[in-house]
Amino acid sequence: MNVNAGLFSSTSLLFFLLCFFQSHCEAKDVLKNYNEIELPGVLGPESIAFDCRGKGPYVGVSDGRIFKWQGPQLGWTEFAIPSADRDRKVCDRATDPELEQICGRPLGLKFNTATCELFIADATFGLLKVGLEGGVATQLANSAEGVPFQFTNGLDININTGEVFFTVSSMVFQRRDYALAFISMDKTGRLLKYDPHTNNVTVLHRKLAIPNGIALSKNNSFLLVAESTTSRILKFSFINDSTSVGTPKHLVQLKRPPDNIKRNAKGEFWVALVSGLDEVSVTVSMPSSVEDPVGVKINEEGRVIGVLSANGSKELESISEVEEVDGVLWIGSVVKPYVAHIVV
């Protein structure tokens, strides 16, 4: 599979803003540093992960599989599937959301760098795990308190304890019905924890409005959850060494619904913004020049310290994730046929 240069035209300005103290922002043109890696006949690299050796990226796509990027010569190779019962004749290269209930739909990906295992939040099959060699994933959990997961979404891992924190966006709606969940203002979402030592799942918080992306702080003292319907970021502080969480703090209010949250090496958080181009700003302090933010970087206090703006470019119209690794922003999408990356 070839790397598609995919550079924006001169009429589309993509720029990156670094904001300091919410009063000064420097625009950095990253037009020449934008590239796309086309996927092999599938869509929707919702989440991006790199393994314990720094290899990848790995992405979950529309037909339920996990792919690994092996470089320009080898391209994408299949790494994992969500279930041994998955019908390849029906599922391979599927792009129809109606097939997700039999093919799977991986949304959240994260490697435990201590064990080199990949954990997967699959909208259909629940919380899964697969070793570094890939293959058929093991299902760890598909229900909590007797209630089946309808829409497993995001996850993060405390590598010190192995605990996996994840979101189930709805107890009523499946992923393919996310629009109905938004319209109905569904508030049956839950924040959960999986303990690998006991295999138990604990519900940490209930009645969330489509909880989506999730990210632990660098010192594992709190976690952030993106609540899509309300367009806000909630901060949950841990009580008693992660056995429970306190009342969530409303950390950031956004004007666009957030999707995934990913923490960088410095302990800052990238929040992807996914809605259409008709909405034009973020409610938090933002320079007036930012007309089309598709990602915001915040610190632990919720202050915006970076903005990724597409300025109307269709290439970045539907962003699900911004993953910052070694000076590169890796861009995921739930609908695009490629993974984008930007050297900043």
PDB file of N, CA and C in Angstrom, residues 165-263:
ATOM      1  N   PHE A 165      -9.899   1.299  32.123  1.00  0.00           N
ATOM      2  CA  PHE A 165     -11.049   2.179  32.299  1.00  0.00           C
ATOM      3  C   PHE A 165     -11.672   2.400  30.922  1.00  0.00           C
ATOM      4  N   PHE A 166     -12.987   2.228  30.838  1.00  0.00           N
ATOM      5  CA  PHE A 166     -13.617   2.324  29.526  1.00  0.00           C
ATOM      6  C   PHE A 166     -15.020   2.886  29.628  1.00  0.00           C
ATOM      7  N   THR A 167     -15.543   3.287  28.484  1.00  0.00           N
ATOM      8  CA  THR A 167     -16.878   3.876  28.423  1.00  0.00           C
ATOM      9  C   THR A 167     -17.810   2.992  27.608  1.00  0.00           C
ATOM     10  N   VAL A 168     -19.051   2.926  28.053  1.00  0.00           N
ATOM     11  CA  VAL A 168     -20.141   2.358  27.270  1.00  0.00           C
ATOM     12  C   VAL A 168     -21.114   3.497  27.028  1.00  0.00           C
ATOM     13  N   SER A 169     -21.264   3.889  25.774  1.00  0.00           N
ATOM     14  CA  SER A 169     -21.966   5.132  25.453  1.00  0.00           C
ATOM     15  C   SER A 169     -23.460   5.086  25.723  1.00  0.00           C
ATOM     16  N   SER A 170     -24.050   3.888  25.655  1.00  0.00           N
ATOM     17  CA  SER A 170     -25.500   3.787  25.862  1.00  0.00           C
ATOM     18  C   SER A 170     -25.867   2.374  26.296  1.00  0.00           C
ATOM     19  N   MET A 171     -26.891   2.267  27.120  1.00  0.00           N
ATOM     20  CA  MET A 171     -27.474   0.979  27.480  1.00  0.00           C
ATOM     21  C   MET A 171     -28.648   0.651  26.564  1.00  0.00           C
ATOM     22  N   VAL A 172     -28.972   1.579  25.660  1.00  0.00           N
ATOM     23  CA  VAL A 172     -30.156   1.448  24.809  1.00  0.00           C
ATOM     24  C   VAL A 172     -29.782   1.351  23.334  1.00  0.00           C
ATOM     25  N   PHE A 173     -28.901   2.258  22.882  1.00  0.00           N
ATOM     26  CA  PHE A 173     -28.610   2.394  21.456  1.00  0.00           C
ATOM     27  C   PHE A 173     -27.287   1.731  21.091  1.00  0.00           C
ATOM     28  N   GLN A 174     -27.265   1.123  19.902  1.00  0.00           N
ATOM     29  CA  GLN A 174     -26.036   0.600  19.340  1.00  0.00           C
ATOM     30  C   GLN A 174     -25.317   1.702  18.566  1.00  0.00           C
ATOM     31  N   ARG A 175     -24.063   1.444  18.179  1.00  0.00           N
ATOM     32  CA  ARG A 175     -23.278   2.483  17.514  1.00  0.00           C
ATOM     33  C   ARG A 175     -23.924   2.976  16.224  1.00  0.00           C
ATOM     34  N   ARG A 176     -24.515   2.059  15.462  1.00  0.00           N
ATOM     35  CA  ARG A 176     -25.127   2.444  14.190  1.00  0.00           C
ATOM     36  C   ARG A 176     -26.304   3.402  14.390  1.00  0.00           C
ATOM     37  N   ASP A 177     -26.834   3.468  15.620  1.00  0.00           N
ATOM     38  CA  ASP A 177     -27.962   4.342  15.936  1.00  0.00           C
ATOM     39  C   ASP A 177     -27.535   5.560  16.743  1.00  0.00           C
ATOM     40  N   TYR A 178     -26.258   5.950  16.591  1.00  0.00           N
ATOM     41  CA  TYR A 178     -25.754   7.055  17.410  1.00  0.00           C
ATOM     42  C   TYR A 178     -26.533   8.352  17.198  1.00  0.00           C
ATOM     43  N   ALA A 179     -27.047   8.568  15.969  1.00  0.00           N
ATOM     44  CA  ALA A 179     -27.814   9.792  15.709  1.00  0.00           C
ATOM     45  C   ALA A 179     -29.083   9.828  16.558  1.00  0.00           C
ATOM     46  N   LEU A 180     -29.738   8.683  16.705  1.00  0.00           N
ATOM     47  CA  LEU A 180     -30.928   8.616  17.550  1.00  0.00           C
ATOM     48  C   LEU A 180     -30.571   8.856  19.010  1.00  0.00           C
ATOM     49  N   ALA A 181     -29.420   8.370  19.417  1.00  0.00           N
ATOM     50  CA  ALA A 181     -28.978   8.590  20.791  1.00  0.00           C
ATOM     51  C   ALA A 181     -28.790  10.081  21.066  1.00  0.00           C
ATOM     52  N   PHE A 182     -28.220  10.797  20.085  1.00  0.00           N
ATOM     53  CA  PHE A 182     -28.051  12.239  20.217  1.00  0.00           C
ATOM     54  C   PHE A 182     -29.409  12.936  20.285  1.00  0.00           C
ATOM     55  N   ILE A 183     -30.273  12.610  19.347  1.00  0.00           N
ATOM     56  CA  ILE A 183     -31.570  13.288  19.264  1.00  0.00           C
ATOM     57  C   ILE A 183     -32.402  13.069  20.513  1.00  0.00           C
ATOM     58  N   SER A 184     -32.348  11.859  21.043  1.00  0.00           N
ATOM     59  CA  SER A 184     -33.156  11.525  22.221  1.00  0.00           C
ATOM     60  C   SER A 184     -32.524  11.996  23.519  1.00  0.00           C
ATOM     61  N   MET A 185     -31.322  12.578  23.439  1.00  0.00           N
ATOM     62  CA  MET A 185     -30.594  13.024  24.626  1.00  0.00           C
ATOM     63  C   MET A 185     -30.402  11.875  25.610  1.00  0.00           C
ATOM     64  N   ASP A 186     -30.023  10.730  25.076  1.00  0.00           N
ATOM     65  CA  ASP A 186     -29.828   9.537  25.893  1.00  0.00           C
ATOM     66  C   ASP A 186     -28.804   9.781  26.995  1.00  0.00           C
ATOM     67  N   LYS A 187     -29.123   9.372  28.208  1.00  0.00           N
ATOM     68  CA  LYS A 187     -28.221   9.532  29.349  1.00  0.00           C
ATOM     69  C   LYS A 187     -28.083   8.215  30.105  1.00  0.00           C
ATOM     70  N   THR A 188     -27.891   7.156  29.345  1.00  0.00           N
ATOM     71  CA  THR A 188     -27.712   5.843  29.973  1.00  0.00           C
ATOM     72  C   THR A 188     -26.266   5.363  29.883  1.00  0.00           C
ATOM     73  N   GLY A 189     -25.359   6.258  29.466  1.00  0.00           N
ATOM     74  CA  GLY A 189     -23.961   5.884  29.337  1.00  0.00           C
ATOM     75  C   GLY A 189     -23.306   5.649  30.685  1.00  0.00           C
ATOM     76  N   ARG A 190     -22.227   4.837  30.671  1.00  0.00           N
ATOM     77  CA  ARG A 190     -21.560   4.488  31.920  1.00  0.00           C
ATOM     78  C   ARG A 190     -20.036   4.537  31.775  1.00  0.00           C
ATOM     79  N   LEU A 191     -19.391   4.841  32.879  1.00  0.00           N
ATOM     80  CA  LEU A 191     -17.941   4.769  33.022  1.00  0.00           C
ATOM     81  C   LEU A 191     -17.630   3.523  33.849  1.00  0.00           C
ATOM     82  N   LEU A 192     -16.735   2.656  33.325  1.00  0.00           N
ATOM     83  CA  LEU A 192     -16.486   1.374  33.967  1.00  0.00           C
ATOM     84  C   LEU A 192     -14.995   1.091  34.133  1.00  0.00           C
ATOM     85  N   LYS A 193     -14.713   0.108  34.987  1.00  0.00           N
ATOM     86  CA  LYS A 193     -13.328  -0.326  35.218  1.00  0.00           C
ATOM     87  C   LYS A 193     -13.270  -1.846  35.162  1.00  0.00           C
ATOM     88  N   TYR A 194     -12.274  -2.357  34.440  1.00  0.00           N
ATOM     89  CA  TYR A 194     -12.013  -3.796  34.395  1.00  0.00           C
ATOM     90  C   TYR A 194     -10.747  -4.090  35.176  1.00  0.00           C
ATOM     91  N   ASP A 195     -10.829  -5.035  36.126  1.00  0.00           N
ATOM     92  CA  ASP A 195      -9.686  -5.439  36.942  1.00  0.00           C
ATOM     93  C   ASP A 195      -9.142  -6.754  36.391  1.00  0.00           C
ATOM     94  N   PRO A 196      -7.925  -6.762  35.818  1.00  0.00           N
ATOM     95  CA  PRO A 196      -7.390  -7.984  35.210  1.00  0.00           C
ATOM     96  C   PRO A 196      -7.054  -9.071  36.226  1.00  0.00           C
ATOM     97  N   HIS A 197      -6.926  -8.708  37.497  1.00  0.00           N
ATOM     98  CA  HIS A 197      -6.578  -9.685  38.526  1.00  0.00           C
ATOM     99  C   HIS A 197      -7.795 -10.482  38.989  1.00  0.00           C
ATOM    100  N   THR A 198      -8.964  -9.869  38.921  1.00  0.00           N
ATOM    101  CA  THR A 198     -10.186 -10.551  39.348  1.00  0.00           C
ATOM    102  C   THR A 198     -11.150 -10.796  38.201  1.00  0.00           C
ATOM    103  N   ASN A 199     -10.890 -10.175  37.060  1.00  0.00           N
ATOM    104  CA  ASN A 199     -11.780 -10.221  35.888  1.00  0.00           C
ATOM    105  C   ASN A 199     -13.138  -9.592  36.173  1.00  0.00           C
ATOM    106  N   ASN A 200     -13.196  -8.755  37.189  1.00  0.00           N
ATOM    107  CA  ASN A 200     -14.451  -8.089  37.542  1.00  0.00           C
ATOM    108  C   ASN A 200     -14.564  -6.739  36.838  1.00  0.00           C
ATOM    109  N   VAL A 201     -15.800  -6.374  36.507  1.00  0.00           N
ATOM    110  CA  VAL A 201     -16.110  -5.063  35.944  1.00  0.00           C
ATOM    111  C   VAL A 201     -16.902  -4.269  36.968  1.00  0.00           C
ATOM    112  N   THR A 202     -16.448  -3.057  37.244  1.00  0.00           N
ATOM    113  CA  THR A 202     -17.112  -2.172  38.203  1.00  0.00           C
ATOM    114  C   THR A 202     -17.658  -0.955  37.481  1.00  0.00           C
ATOM    115  N   VAL A 203     -18.901  -0.595  37.773  1.00  0.00           N
ATOM    116  CA  VAL A 203     -19.480   0.632  37.232  1.00  0.00           C
ATOM    117  C   VAL A 203     -19.078   1.781  38.148  1.00  0.00           C
ATOM    118  N   LEU A 204     -18.309   2.718  37.624  1.00  0.00           N
ATOM    119  CA  LEU A 204     -17.825   3.846  38.415  1.00  0.00           C
ATOM    120  C   LEU A 204     -18.781   5.027  38.394  1.00  0.00           C
ATOM    121  N   HIS A 205     -19.485   5.213  37.277  1.00  0.00           N
ATOM    122  CA  HIS A 205     -20.417   6.339  37.186  1.00  0.00           C
ATOM    123  C   HIS A 205     -21.482   6.026  36.149  1.00  0.00           C
ATOM    124  N   ARG A 206     -22.706   6.494  36.415  1.00  0.00           N
ATOM    125  CA  ARG A 206     -23.844   6.221  35.548  1.00  0.00           C
ATOM    126  C   ARG A 206     -24.443   7.521  35.016  1.00  0.00           C
ATOM    127  N   LYS A 207     -25.421   7.373  34.167  1.00  0.00           N
ATOM    128  CA  LYS A 207     -26.238   8.471  33.647  1.00  0.00           C
ATOM    129  C   LYS A 207     -25.405   9.524  32.928  1.00  0.00           C
ATOM    130  N   LEU A 208     -24.492   9.076  32.099  1.00  0.00           N
ATOM    131  CA  LEU A 208     -23.694   9.977  31.281  1.00  0.00           C
ATOM    132  C   LEU A 208     -24.321  10.112  29.898  1.00  0.00           C
ATOM    133  N   ALA A 209     -24.153  11.288  29.298  1.00  0.00           N
ATOM    134  CA  ALA A 209     -24.758  11.595  28.002  1.00  0.00           C
ATOM    135  C   ALA A 209     -23.793  11.253  26.875  1.00  0.00           C
ATOM    136  N   ILE A 210     -23.827   9.994  26.446  1.00  0.00           N
ATOM    137  CA  ILE A 210     -22.948   9.440  25.415  1.00  0.00           C
ATOM    138  C   ILE A 210     -21.480   9.688  25.765  1.00  0.00           C
ATOM    139  N   PRO A 211     -20.991   9.049  26.818  1.00  0.00           N
ATOM    140  CA  PRO A 211     -19.557   9.134  27.124  1.00  0.00           C
ATOM    141  C   PRO A 211     -18.761   8.493  26.004  1.00  0.00           C
ATOM    142  N   ASN A 212     -17.717   9.145  25.610  1.00  0.00           N
ATOM    143  CA  ASN A 212     -16.973   8.740  24.420  1.00  0.00           C
ATOM    144  C   ASN A 212     -15.514   8.479  24.772  1.00  0.00           C
ATOM    145  N   GLY A 213     -14.614   9.385  24.369  1.00  0.00           N
ATOM    146  CA  GLY A 213     -13.205   9.200  24.655  1.00  0.00           C
ATOM    147  C   GLY A 213     -12.892   9.303  26.137  1.00  0.00           C
ATOM    148  N   ILE A 214     -11.777   8.680  26.535  1.00  0.00           N
ATOM    149  CA  ILE A 214     -11.376   8.641  27.938  1.00  0.00           C
ATOM    150  C   ILE A 214      -9.864   8.638  28.010  1.00  0.00           C
ATOM    151  N   ALA A 215      -9.296   9.331  28.997  1.00  0.00           N
ATOM    152  CA  ALA A 215      -7.842   9.374  29.136  1.00  0.00           C
ATOM    153  C   ALA A 215      -7.471   9.581  30.591  1.00  0.00           C
ATOM    154  N   LEU A 216      -6.520   8.791  31.061  1.00  0.00           N
ATOM    155  CA  LEU A 216      -5.971   8.936  32.404  1.00  0.00           C
ATOM    156  C   LEU A 216      -4.935  10.046  32.433  1.00  0.00           C
ATOM    157  N   SER A 217      -4.782  10.679  33.603  1.00  0.00           N
ATOM    158  CA  SER A 217      -3.711  11.654  33.776  1.00  0.00           C
ATOM    159  C   SER A 217      -2.378  10.924  33.862  1.00  0.00           C
ATOM    160  N   LYS A 218      -1.305  11.654  33.715  1.00  0.00           N
ATOM    161  CA  LYS A 218       0.028  11.056  33.677  1.00  0.00           C
ATOM    162  C   LYS A 218       0.365  10.341  34.973  1.00  0.00           C
ATOM    163  N   ASN A 219      -0.118  10.882  36.116  1.00  0.00           N
ATOM    164  CA  ASN A 219       0.160  10.239  37.409  1.00  0.00           C
ATOM    165  C   ASN A 219      -0.987   9.341  37.876  1.00  0.00           C
ATOM    166  N   ASN A 220      -1.978   9.124  36.984  1.00  0.00           N
ATOM    167  CA  ASN A 220      -3.113   8.229  37.260  1.00  0.00           C
ATOM    168  C   ASN A 220      -3.974   8.672  38.439  1.00  0.00           C
ATOM    169  N   SER A 221      -3.987   9.976  38.733  1.00  0.00           N
ATOM    170  CA  SER A 221      -4.799  10.461  39.846  1.00  0.00           C
ATOM    171  C   SER A 221      -6.220  10.838  39.425  1.00  0.00           C
ATOM    172  N   PHE A 222      -6.427  11.032  38.131  1.00  0.00           N
ATOM    173  CA  PHE A 222      -7.759  11.363  37.629  1.00  0.00           C
ATOM    174  C   PHE A 222      -7.864  10.909  36.187  1.00  0.00           C
ATOM    175  N   LEU A 223      -9.078  10.938  35.675  1.00  0.00           N
ATOM    176  CA  LEU A 223      -9.288  10.652  34.255  1.00  0.00           C
ATOM    177  C   LEU A 223     -10.280  11.646  33.671  1.00  0.00           C
ATOM    178  N   LEU A 224     -10.155  11.850  32.366  1.00  0.00           N
ATOM    179  CA  LEU A 224     -11.057  12.729  31.629  1.00  0.00           C
ATOM    180  C   LEU A 224     -11.968  11.887  30.757  1.00  0.00           C
ATOM    181  N   VAL A 225     -13.228  12.310  30.661  1.00  0.00           N
ATOM    182  CA  VAL A 225     -14.204  11.644  29.817  1.00  0.00           C
ATOM    183  C   VAL A 225     -14.872  12.679  28.932  1.00  0.00           C
ATOM    184  N   ALA A 226     -14.926  12.395  27.638  1.00  0.00           N
ATOM    185  CA  ALA A 226     -15.625  13.267  26.697  1.00  0.00           C
ATOM    186  C   ALA A 226     -17.095  12.860  26.666  1.00  0.00           C
ATOM    187  N   GLU A 227     -17.963  13.795  27.007  1.00  0.00           N
ATOM    188  CA  GLU A 227     -19.407  13.558  26.961  1.00  0.00           C
ATOM    189  C   GLU A 227     -19.934  14.217  25.692  1.00  0.00           C
ATOM    190  N   SER A 228     -20.268  13.410  24.699  1.00  0.00           N
ATOM    191  CA  SER A 228     -20.520  13.946  23.362  1.00  0.00           C
ATOM    192  C   SER A 228     -21.781  14.792  23.274  1.00  0.00           C
ATOM    193  N   THR A 229     -22.882  14.330  23.870  1.00  0.00           N
ATOM    194  CA  THR A 229     -24.145  15.052  23.730  1.00  0.00           C
ATOM    195  C   THR A 229     -24.071  16.446  24.315  1.00  0.00           C
ATOM    196  N   THR A 230     -23.399  16.587  25.446  1.00  0.00           N
ATOM    197  CA  THR A 230     -23.313  17.882  26.121  1.00  0.00           C
ATOM    198  C   THR A 230     -22.113  18.705  25.650  1.00  0.00           C
ATOM    199  N   SER A 231     -21.257  18.126  24.810  1.00  0.00           N
ATOM    200  CA  SER A 231     -20.056  18.798  24.290  1.00  0.00           C
ATOM    201  C   SER A 231     -19.162  19.315  25.416  1.00  0.00           C
ATOM    202  N   ARG A 232     -18.908  18.451  26.372  1.00  0.00           N
ATOM    203  CA  ARG A 232     -18.056  18.865  27.476  1.00  0.00           C
ATOM    204  C   ARG A 232     -17.083  17.757  27.871  1.00  0.00           C
ATOM    205  N   ILE A 233     -16.031  18.176  28.574  1.00  0.00           N
ATOM    206  CA  ILE A 233     -15.053  17.251  29.123  1.00  0.00           C
ATOM    207  C   ILE A 233     -15.238  17.213  30.633  1.00  0.00           C
ATOM    208  N   LEU A 234     -15.435  16.003  31.159  1.00  0.00           N
ATOM    209  CA  LEU A 234     -15.605  15.806  32.589  1.00  0.00           C
ATOM    210  C   LEU A 234     -14.321  15.270  33.193  1.00  0.00           C
ATOM    211  N   LYS A 235     -14.021  15.732  34.396  1.00  0.00           N
ATOM    212  CA  LYS A 235     -12.836  15.269  35.121  1.00  0.00           C
ATOM    213  C   LYS A 235     -13.286  14.463  36.334  1.00  0.00           C
ATOM    214  N   PHE A 236     -12.846  13.202  36.407  1.00  0.00           N
ATOM    215  CA  PHE A 236     -13.159  12.323  37.523  1.00  0.00           C
ATOM    216  C   PHE A 236     -11.891  12.086  38.330  1.00  0.00           C
ATOM    217  N   SER A 237     -11.886  12.499  39.590  1.00  0.00           N
ATOM    218  CA  SER A 237     -10.751  12.228  40.472  1.00  0.00           C
ATOM    219  C   SER A 237     -10.994  10.906  41.201  1.00  0.00           C
ATOM    220  N   PHE A 238      -9.925  10.144  41.373  1.00  0.00           N
ATOM    221  CA  PHE A 238     -10.056   8.844  42.019  1.00  0.00           C
ATOM    222  C   PHE A 238     -10.098   8.974  43.536  1.00  0.00           C
ATOM    223  N   ILE A 239     -10.848   8.068  44.141  1.00  0.00           N
ATOM    224  CA  ILE A 239     -10.940   7.962  45.591  1.00  0.00           C
ATOM    225  C   ILE A 239     -10.511   6.548  45.978  1.00  0.00           C
ATOM    226  N   ASN A 240      -9.720   6.425  47.014  1.00  0.00           N
ATOM    227  CA  ASN A 240      -9.292   5.106  47.518  1.00  0.00           C
ATOM    228  C   ASN A 240      -8.591   4.277  46.445  1.00  0.00           C
ATOM    229  N   ASP A 241      -7.583   4.885  45.818  1.00  0.00           N
ATOM    230  CA  ASP A 241      -6.748   4.146  44.852  1.00  0.00           C
ATOM    231  C   ASP A 241      -7.547   3.514  43.727  1.00  0.00           C
ATOM    232  N   SER A 242      -8.371   4.289  43.103  1.00  0.00           N
ATOM    233  CA  SER A 242      -9.125   3.931  41.901  1.00  0.00           C
ATOM    234  C   SER A 242     -10.289   2.985  42.138  1.00  0.00           C
ATOM    235  N   THR A 243     -10.634   2.691  43.390  1.00  0.00           N
ATOM    236  CA  THR A 243     -11.794   1.838  43.628  1.00  0.00           C
ATOM    237  C   THR A 243     -13.095   2.577  43.364  1.00  0.00           C
ATOM    238  N   SER A 244     -13.040   3.905  43.390  1.00  0.00           N
ATOM    239  CA  SER A 244     -14.221   4.711  43.089  1.00  0.00           C
ATOM    240  C   SER A 244     -13.772   6.087  42.617  1.00  0.00           C
ATOM    241  N   VAL A 245     -14.730   6.848  42.088  1.00  0.00           N
ATOM    242  CA  VAL A 245     -14.445   8.219  41.642  1.00  0.00           C
ATOM    243  C   VAL A 245     -15.407   9.173  42.326  1.00  0.00           C
ATOM    244  N   GLY A 246     -14.953  10.426  42.448  1.00  0.00           N
ATOM    245  CA  GLY A 246     -15.798  11.435  43.051  1.00  0.00           C
ATOM    246  C   GLY A 246     -16.772  12.027  42.046  1.00  0.00           C
ATOM    247  N   THR A 247     -17.514  13.021  42.469  1.00  0.00           N
ATOM    248  CA  THR A 247     -18.431  13.727  41.584  1.00  0.00           C
ATOM    249  C   THR A 247     -17.636  14.391  40.464  1.00  0.00           C
ATOM    250  N   PRO A 248     -18.034  14.201  39.208  1.00  0.00           N
ATOM    251  CA  PRO A 248     -17.228  14.755  38.110  1.00  0.00           C
ATOM    252  C   PRO A 248     -17.224  16.280  38.109  1.00  0.00           C
ATOM    253  N   LYS A 249     -16.081  16.817  37.737  1.00  0.00           N
ATOM    254  CA  LYS A 249     -15.937  18.259  37.573  1.00  0.00           C
ATOM    255  C   LYS A 249     -16.096  18.599  36.104  1.00  0.00           C
ATOM    256  N   HIS A 250     -16.858  19.634  35.826  1.00  0.00           N
ATOM    257  CA  HIS A 250     -17.030  20.116  34.453  1.00  0.00           C
ATOM    258  C   HIS A 250     -15.774  20.907  34.092  1.00  0.00           C
ATOM    259  N   LEU A 251     -14.872  20.266  33.321  1.00  0.00           N
ATOM    260  CA  LEU A 251     -13.558  20.857  33.081  1.00  0.00           C
ATOM    261  C   LEU A 251     -13.540  21.817  31.902  1.00  0.00           C
ATOM    262  N   VAL A 252     -14.111  21.417  30.767  1.00  0.00           N
ATOM    263  CA  VAL A 252     -14.088  22.233  29.549  1.00  0.00           C
ATOM    264  C   VAL A 252     -15.437  22.125  28.847  1.00  0.00           C
ATOM    265  N   GLN A 253     -15.967  23.244  28.394  1.00  0.00           N
ATOM    266  CA  GLN A 253     -17.177  23.269  27.573  1.00  0.00           C
ATOM    267  C   GLN A 253     -16.787  23.559  26.127  1.00  0.00           C
ATOM    268  N   LEU A 254     -17.195  22.685  25.212  1.00  0.00           N
ATOM    269  CA  LEU A 254     -16.886  22.832  23.800  1.00  0.00           C
ATOM    270  C   LEU A 254     -18.158  23.130  23.024  1.00  0.00           C
ATOM    271  N   LYS A 255     -18.011  23.727  21.858  1.00  0.00           N
ATOM    272  CA  LYS A 255     -19.172  24.004  21.023  1.00  0.00           C
ATOM    273  C   LYS A 255     -19.418  22.889  20.020  1.00  0.00           C
ATOM    274  N   ARG A 256     -18.424  22.034  19.835  1.00  0.00           N
ATOM    275  CA  ARG A 256     -18.563  20.852  18.987  1.00  0.00           C
ATOM    276  C   ARG A 256     -18.464  19.610  19.857  1.00  0.00           C
ATOM    277  N   PRO A 257     -19.191  18.557  19.504  1.00  0.00           N
ATOM    278  CA  PRO A 257     -19.100  17.321  20.287  1.00  0.00           C
ATOM    279  C   PRO A 257     -17.693  16.725  20.219  1.00  0.00           C
ATOM    280  N   PRO A 258     -17.136  16.367  21.360  1.00  0.00           N
ATOM    281  CA  PRO A 258     -15.818  15.730  21.366  1.00  0.00           C
ATOM    282  C   PRO A 258     -15.930  14.237  21.124  1.00  0.00           C
ATOM    283  N   ASP A 259     -14.848  13.677  20.591  1.00  0.00           N
ATOM    284  CA  ASP A 259     -14.770  12.227  20.388  1.00  0.00           C
ATOM    285  C   ASP A 259     -13.673  11.684  21.300  1.00  0.00           C
ATOM    286  N   ASN A 260     -12.615  11.150  20.751  1.00  0.00           N
ATOM    287  CA  ASN A 260     -11.575  10.534  21.578  1.00  0.00           C
ATOM    288  C   ASN A 260     -10.687  11.567  22.252  1.00  0.00           C
ATOM    289  N   ILE A 261     -10.101  11.157  23.374  1.00  0.00           N
ATOM    290  CA  ILE A 261      -9.098  11.948  24.086  1.00  0.00           C
ATOM    291  C   ILE A 261      -7.835  11.104  24.179  1.00  0.00           C
ATOM    292  N   LYS A 262      -6.699  11.683  23.842  1.00  0.00           N
ATOM    293  CA  LYS A 262      -5.425  10.977  23.966  1.00  0.00           C
ATOM    294  C   LYS A 262      -4.410  11.863  24.682  1.00  0.00           C
ATOM    295  N   ARG A 263      -3.698  11.278  25.644  1.00  0.00           N
ATOM    296  CA  ARG A 263      -2.667  12.006  26.379  1.00  0.00           C
ATOM    297  C   ARG A 263      -1.323  11.857  25.679  1.00  0.00           C
TER     298      ARG A 263
END
